[in-house]
Short mmCIF file of C-alpha atoms in Angstrom, two decimals:
data_model
loop_
_atom_site.label_atom_id
_atom_site.label_comp_id
_atom_site.label_asym_id
_atom_site.label_seq_id
_atom_site.Cartn_x
_atom_site.Cartn_y
_atom_site.Cartn_z
CA MET D 1 15.38 -18.81 -5.74
CA SER D 2 16.60 -18.82 -2.23
CA GLU D 3 14.52 -18.95 0.76
CA ARG D 4 11.23 -17.58 1.18
CA ARG D 5 10.84 -14.34 3.55
CA SER D 6 8.26 -12.99 5.85
CA ILE D 7 6.55 -9.63 5.75
CA GLY D 8 4.18 -9.78 8.72
CA PRO D 9 1.75 -12.62 8.04
CA LEU D 10 2.94 -12.68 4.25
CA SER D 11 5.38 -14.97 2.74
CA VAL D 12 7.23 -13.74 -0.24
CA GLY D 13 10.42 -14.61 -2.19
CA PRO D 14 13.43 -12.44 -1.35
CA ILE D 15 13.15 -10.53 -4.67
CA GLY D 16 10.09 -8.85 -5.66
CA LEU D 17 9.28 -6.07 -8.41
CA GLY D 18 8.97 -2.46 -7.90
CA CYS D 19 6.52 -1.16 -10.74
CA MET D 20 7.45 2.35 -10.33
CA SER D 21 9.36 2.77 -13.48
CA LEU D 22 6.47 1.19 -15.58
CA SER D 23 4.69 4.45 -15.50
CA HIS D 24 6.49 7.14 -13.43
CA ALA D 25 9.69 8.85 -12.53
CA TYR D 26 12.44 7.83 -14.88
CA GLY D 27 11.40 9.78 -18.24
CA HIS D 28 9.38 8.09 -20.78
CA PRO D 29 7.42 4.64 -19.51
CA PRO D 30 7.44 1.65 -21.79
CA ALA D 31 4.43 1.29 -24.16
CA HIS D 32 1.29 0.12 -22.37
CA ASP D 33 1.45 -3.52 -24.29
CA HIS D 34 5.18 -4.09 -23.37
CA ALA D 35 4.48 -3.30 -19.63
CA VAL D 36 1.61 -5.61 -19.58
CA ARG D 37 3.88 -8.22 -20.99
CA LEU D 38 6.56 -7.58 -18.68
CA LEU D 39 4.27 -7.76 -15.37
CA ASN D 40 2.99 -11.25 -16.66
CA ARG D 41 6.43 -12.25 -17.58
CA ALA D 42 7.30 -11.40 -14.02
CA LEU D 43 4.60 -14.03 -12.68
CA ASP D 44 5.61 -16.51 -15.01
CA LEU D 45 9.47 -16.29 -13.71
CA GLY D 46 7.90 -16.55 -9.95
CA TYR D 47 7.91 -13.05 -8.64
CA ASP D 48 5.32 -12.99 -6.20
CA LEU D 49 5.55 -9.40 -4.84
CA LEU D 50 4.44 -6.65 -6.81
CA ASP D 51 4.80 -3.16 -5.58
CA THR D 52 2.86 -0.11 -6.72
CA ALA D 53 1.52 3.31 -5.17
CA ALA D 54 -1.37 5.71 -5.71
CA LEU D 55 1.56 8.34 -6.68
CA TYR D 56 3.13 6.56 -9.69
CA GLY D 57 1.55 7.89 -12.72
CA PHE D 58 -0.96 9.46 -10.46
CA GLY D 59 -2.95 6.28 -10.33
CA VAL D 60 -1.77 4.99 -13.91
CA ASN D 61 0.33 2.51 -12.51
CA GLU D 62 -2.26 0.90 -10.19
CA GLU D 63 -4.58 0.89 -12.83
CA LEU D 64 -1.88 -1.05 -15.04
CA ILE D 65 -1.55 -3.82 -12.49
CA GLY D 66 -5.29 -4.03 -12.08
CA GLU D 67 -5.61 -4.59 -16.01
CA ALA D 68 -2.42 -6.51 -16.90
CA VAL D 69 -2.39 -9.09 -13.93
CA GLY D 70 -5.73 -8.59 -11.86
CA HIS D 71 -6.95 -12.00 -13.29
CA ARG D 72 -4.16 -13.44 -11.59
CA ARG D 73 -4.40 -12.10 -8.38
CA ARG D 74 -3.93 -15.11 -6.24
CA GLU D 75 -0.60 -15.60 -7.79
CA PHE D 76 0.99 -12.49 -5.96
CA THR D 77 1.37 -10.28 -2.84
CA LEU D 78 0.16 -7.08 -3.74
CA ALA D 79 1.70 -4.01 -2.02
CA SER D 80 0.75 -0.41 -2.53
CA LYS D 81 1.08 3.07 -0.65
CA CYS D 82 -1.09 5.97 0.24
CA GLY D 83 0.10 9.37 1.89
CA MET D 84 1.56 10.82 -1.00
CA GLN D 85 -0.34 11.13 -4.53
CA GLY D 86 -1.10 13.36 -7.44
CA VAL D 87 -3.30 16.38 -6.79
CA ASP D 88 -4.36 18.66 -9.82
CA GLY D 89 -1.12 17.53 -11.29
CA LYS D 90 1.18 17.93 -8.59
CA ARG D 91 2.62 15.52 -6.01
CA VAL D 92 1.04 16.07 -2.48
CA ILE D 93 2.06 14.65 0.95
CA ASP D 94 -1.08 14.30 2.89
CA GLY D 95 -1.26 11.83 5.77
CA ARG D 96 -4.60 12.83 7.32
CA PRO D 97 -7.06 9.70 8.06
CA GLU D 98 -9.68 11.09 5.95
CA THR D 99 -7.34 11.29 2.95
CA LEU D 100 -5.82 7.98 3.23
CA ARG D 101 -9.14 6.19 3.60
CA ARG D 102 -10.36 8.07 0.28
CA THR D 103 -7.01 6.90 -1.39
CA LEU D 104 -7.56 3.27 -0.18
CA GLU D 105 -10.82 3.35 -2.05
CA ASP D 106 -9.58 4.81 -5.28
CA SER D 107 -6.61 2.22 -5.17
CA LEU D 108 -8.91 -0.71 -4.63
CA ARG D 109 -11.06 0.30 -7.54
CA ARG D 110 -7.78 0.71 -9.94
CA LEU D 111 -6.24 -2.33 -8.79
CA ARG D 112 -9.63 -4.46 -9.38
CA THR D 113 -9.42 -5.99 -6.17
CA ASP D 114 -10.94 -6.10 -2.79
CA VAL D 115 -8.16 -6.20 -0.46
CA ILE D 116 -4.59 -4.99 -0.70
CA ASP D 117 -2.04 -7.50 1.13
CA LEU D 118 0.29 -4.59 2.11
CA TYR D 119 -0.32 -0.94 2.39
CA TYR D 120 2.30 1.69 3.30
CA LEU D 121 2.25 4.98 4.51
CA HIS D 122 4.35 6.41 1.41
CA ARG D 123 5.75 9.21 3.37
CA TRP D 124 5.02 10.42 6.77
CA ASP D 125 3.32 13.74 6.66
CA LYS D 126 4.95 15.67 9.58
CA GLN D 127 1.68 17.85 9.82
CA VAL D 128 -0.05 14.74 11.17
CA PRO D 129 1.24 12.78 14.19
CA ILE D 130 2.40 9.45 12.95
CA GLU D 131 -0.08 7.87 15.35
CA GLU D 132 -2.96 9.25 13.50
CA SER D 133 -1.97 8.20 10.16
CA VAL D 134 -1.12 4.52 11.25
CA GLY D 135 -4.43 4.36 13.26
CA ALA D 136 -6.12 4.83 10.29
CA LEU D 137 -4.21 2.18 8.52
CA ALA D 138 -5.05 -0.28 11.57
CA GLU D 139 -8.92 0.72 10.79
CA MET D 140 -8.27 -0.33 7.20
CA VAL D 141 -6.90 -3.74 8.49
CA ARG D 142 -9.75 -4.39 10.94
CA ALA D 143 -12.43 -3.46 7.99
CA GLY D 144 -10.59 -6.35 6.14
CA LYS D 145 -9.42 -4.17 3.26
CA VAL D 146 -5.86 -4.26 4.27
CA ARG D 147 -3.68 -7.26 5.46
CA ALA D 148 -0.80 -5.46 6.71
CA ILE D 149 0.56 -2.07 6.90
CA GLY D 150 4.07 -0.48 6.44
CA LEU D 151 5.91 2.80 6.52
CA SER D 152 8.28 4.13 3.68
CA GLU D 153 11.43 6.56 4.47
CA VAL D 154 11.08 6.64 8.09
CA SER D 155 13.50 6.47 10.99
CA ALA D 156 13.99 3.85 13.52
CA ASP D 157 12.06 6.35 16.08
CA THR D 158 9.13 6.83 13.87
CA LEU D 159 9.11 3.11 13.22
CA ARG D 160 8.95 2.43 17.05
CA ARG D 161 6.17 4.90 17.53
CA ALA D 162 4.16 3.60 14.99
CA HIS D 163 4.72 -0.02 16.28
CA ALA D 164 3.21 0.82 19.53
CA ILE D 165 -0.19 1.68 17.86
CA HIS D 166 -0.19 -1.36 15.35
CA PRO D 167 2.27 -3.82 14.18
CA ILE D 168 4.42 -2.58 11.43
CA ALA D 169 5.03 -5.38 8.79
CA ALA D 170 7.35 -3.81 6.71
CA VAL D 171 9.41 -0.60 6.33
CA GLN D 172 10.32 0.25 3.00
CA ASN D 173 13.46 2.29 2.64
CA GLU D 174 15.89 2.94 -0.03
CA TYR D 175 19.01 0.32 0.55
CA SER D 176 22.04 -0.38 -1.76
CA PRO D 177 25.87 -0.62 -1.32
CA TRP D 178 25.70 3.34 -2.32
CA SER D 179 22.70 4.05 -0.03
CA ARG D 180 23.21 2.45 3.49
CA ASN D 181 21.58 5.26 5.57
CA VAL D 182 19.37 2.10 6.96
CA GLU D 183 22.38 1.27 8.88
CA LEU D 184 22.14 3.85 11.09
CA GLY D 185 19.25 2.29 13.06
CA VAL D 186 16.47 1.04 10.64
CA LEU D 187 17.98 -2.24 9.59
CA GLU D 188 18.37 -3.21 13.35
CA ALA D 189 15.31 -1.90 14.57
CA THR D 190 13.27 -3.82 12.05
CA ARG D 191 15.05 -7.03 12.69
CA ALA D 192 14.43 -6.43 16.57
CA LEU D 193 10.48 -5.83 16.11
CA GLY D 194 10.08 -8.62 13.39
CA THR D 195 9.61 -6.05 10.97
CA ALA D 196 10.76 -6.67 7.09
CA LEU D 197 13.17 -4.30 5.73
CA VAL D 198 11.90 -3.82 1.99
CA ALA D 199 14.75 -2.21 0.14
CA PHE D 200 13.83 0.08 -2.68
CA SER D 201 16.19 1.19 -5.34
CA PRO D 202 18.70 -1.73 -4.38
CA LEU D 203 20.63 -1.31 -7.80
CA ALA D 204 20.97 2.27 -6.83
CA ARG D 205 18.28 3.75 -9.52
CA GLY D 206 20.13 1.39 -12.04
CA PHE D 207 23.33 2.93 -11.24
CA LEU D 208 24.92 -0.20 -10.00
CA ALA D 209 23.64 -2.08 -12.83
CA GLY D 210 25.66 0.12 -15.09
CA ALA D 211 22.57 1.82 -16.82
CA ILE D 212 23.87 5.35 -16.36
CA ARG D 213 27.43 6.46 -17.60
CA SER D 214 26.88 9.83 -18.48
CA ALA D 215 24.03 12.71 -17.32
CA ASP D 216 23.27 13.09 -21.05
CA GLN D 217 21.52 9.76 -20.81
CA LEU D 218 18.69 11.25 -18.28
CA VAL D 219 15.95 12.37 -20.45
CA GLU D 220 13.26 15.14 -19.50
CA GLY D 221 11.31 13.88 -16.57
CA ASP D 222 13.73 11.65 -15.03
CA ILE D 223 13.96 12.58 -11.41
CA ARG D 224 17.46 11.44 -11.65
CA ARG D 225 18.36 14.80 -13.22
CA SER D 226 17.87 16.60 -10.09
CA MET D 227 19.71 14.02 -7.86
CA PRO D 228 23.23 15.39 -6.76
CA ARG D 229 24.62 11.70 -7.24
CA PHE D 230 24.10 11.79 -11.07
CA GLN D 231 25.44 15.49 -11.53
CA GLY D 232 28.77 16.52 -12.56
CA PRO D 233 31.85 15.80 -10.37
CA ASN D 234 29.74 13.49 -8.12
CA LEU D 235 28.68 11.38 -11.22
CA ALA D 236 32.40 11.36 -12.25
CA ALA D 237 33.70 10.03 -8.87
CA ASN D 238 30.89 7.48 -8.49
CA LEU D 239 31.77 6.16 -11.83
CA ALA D 240 35.20 5.22 -10.72
CA LEU D 241 33.30 3.27 -7.61
CA LEU D 242 31.24 1.52 -10.35
CA ALA D 243 34.09 0.46 -12.33
CA ARG D 244 35.76 -1.27 -9.13
CA PHE D 245 32.22 -2.64 -8.20
CA GLU D 246 31.97 -4.22 -11.72
CA THR D 247 35.42 -5.91 -11.46
CA LEU D 248 34.17 -7.61 -8.37
CA ALA D 249 31.08 -8.79 -9.96
CA ALA D 250 33.07 -10.22 -12.99
CA GLU D 251 35.60 -11.98 -10.13
CA ALA D 252 32.44 -13.47 -8.57
CA GLY D 253 31.08 -14.58 -11.97
CA CYS D 254 27.69 -12.61 -11.91
CA ALA D 255 26.10 -9.63 -13.37
CA PRO D 256 26.89 -6.05 -11.33
CA ALA D 257 23.25 -5.88 -10.69
CA GLN D 258 22.93 -9.73 -9.51
CA LEU D 259 25.82 -8.73 -6.73
CA SER D 260 24.17 -5.73 -5.54
CA LEU D 261 20.85 -7.69 -4.95
CA ALA D 262 22.91 -10.59 -3.71
CA TRP D 263 24.38 -8.02 -1.22
CA VAL D 264 21.19 -6.39 0.08
CA LEU D 265 19.65 -9.85 0.56
CA ALA D 266 22.97 -10.91 2.76
CA ARG D 267 21.96 -8.10 5.22
CA GLY D 268 19.42 -9.92 6.93
CA PRO D 269 16.84 -12.82 6.61
CA HIS D 270 14.47 -10.03 7.14
CA VAL D 271 15.35 -7.99 4.05
CA VAL D 272 13.48 -8.36 0.83
CA ALA D 273 14.51 -6.44 -2.26
CA ILE D 274 12.10 -4.95 -4.99
CA PRO D 275 14.19 -3.90 -8.00
CA GLY D 276 12.30 -2.43 -10.89
CA THR D 277 12.88 -2.65 -14.59
CA THR D 278 11.42 -1.84 -17.90
CA SER D 279 13.41 -4.80 -19.53
CA GLN D 280 12.56 -8.40 -19.76
CA VAL D 281 16.10 -9.32 -19.82
CA HIS D 282 16.85 -7.30 -16.86
CA LEU D 283 13.83 -9.09 -15.20
CA ASP D 284 15.19 -12.40 -15.80
CA GLU D 285 18.39 -11.33 -14.63
CA ASN D 286 17.20 -9.91 -11.19
CA PHE D 287 15.24 -12.79 -10.44
CA GLY D 288 18.54 -14.73 -10.79
CA ALA D 289 20.19 -12.84 -8.05
CA GLY D 290 18.35 -14.95 -5.48
CA ARG D 291 20.88 -17.77 -6.53
CA VAL D 292 23.89 -15.95 -6.36
CA ALA D 293 26.07 -16.96 -3.34
CA ILE D 294 28.11 -14.18 -1.76
CA ASP D 295 30.75 -14.94 0.93
CA THR D 296 32.02 -12.61 3.72
CA ASP D 297 35.18 -11.39 1.78
CA LEU D 298 33.03 -10.08 -0.93
CA ILE D 299 30.68 -8.59 1.42
CA ALA D 300 33.46 -6.86 3.32
CA ALA D 301 35.08 -5.77 -0.17
CA ILE D 302 31.85 -4.03 -1.24
CA ASP D 303 31.33 -2.53 1.92
CA SER D 304 35.08 -1.10 2.10
CA LEU D 305 34.20 0.19 -1.39
CA PHE D 306 31.13 2.10 -0.99
CA THR D 307 31.69 3.72 2.41
CA PRO D 308 29.51 6.95 3.42
CA GLU D 309 32.64 9.04 2.69
CA ALA D 310 33.42 7.69 -0.75
CA VAL D 311 29.95 8.13 -2.44
CA ALA D 312 29.67 11.32 -3.90
CA GLY D 313 26.72 13.58 -3.07
CA PRO D 314 23.44 13.03 -1.13
CA ARG D 315 20.60 11.04 -2.03
CA TYR D 316 18.08 13.65 -2.75
CA PRO D 317 17.95 17.31 -3.39
CA ALA D 318 17.67 19.37 -0.03
CA ALA D 319 13.96 19.99 -0.77
CA THR D 320 13.15 16.27 -1.03
CA GLN D 321 15.51 15.40 1.66
CA ALA D 322 13.44 17.80 4.01
CA GLU D 323 10.42 15.78 3.22
CA ILE D 324 11.59 12.32 4.46
CA ASP D 325 12.29 11.06 7.98
CA THR D 326 15.04 8.62 7.49
CA GLU D 327 18.40 9.06 9.31
CA ASP D 328 21.18 10.50 7.60
CA PHE D 329 24.83 10.80 7.57
CA ALA D 330 26.73 13.55 8.83
CA PRO D 331 27.51 16.31 6.39
CA SER D 332 31.10 15.39 6.32
CA GLY D 333 30.23 12.10 4.67
CA GLY D 334 29.57 11.53 1.01
CA ASN D 335 25.71 10.60 1.74
#
């Protein structure tokens, strides 16, 4: 594994494990026993950052981590999120301080711990000033229940406003060769502020690992069914990009997933990737990406392949896009 990276006061390997798919979002989650084995296998391999959220499975994912690896709590950095959770079976964004405090207590109970190492505001609730939500997270740090705080799906401007209230240890935004919005401001802002950029979906929701060849593979309940990039002509155009990316990976002597992760990590020493998987084979493969060398010519080839204009379709449907705060490419671009 390549060099360790800093998230505020925390030190982690460059590749962590996003745990969402074990309980949430991509259709049918794996059997409980399989998920327990996978989490323990991850720690055995050397993964030392596990990322969850109150939203995932409406608490089920946090319960899973608490049960599966709570007894190994000292072996990993634990990240979770508040500000977006399930209420009466529906996803709700709520950044009011009283809601965040209540969510924290519920998460601590489910995770079977007395402190969360890295606690994110999962979404900025635009009905609540970011300063108020971050102020509540800062109180949690002072109370000793949280070690460091982060934000997710925010812009560089929002990061700077939040950082003026309390140091922001991490911003977790989507980042992969086909989702490069962070290059519009957040990549540089995090570097300048000493904030880690934690890249979620660094494999483009499995697409750059070759997992999706047809929309028919997406079962009922899979959030990718509603994402424009996985639909109709957009998917066909993106599959043509994937074929060229797979050729680059073959020439580099690594799996496409490993090349995508290596590209993300090469964007800066403050970048951490958190791919998710339900497969132990892919778990091993992703971890091995930390040993993949990627030279400037290969980086340039990937950059020129996945330009914003080349990628077909926006990241999210319009209603979801309205909920987030990240910078976006001009409508004339593919993103």
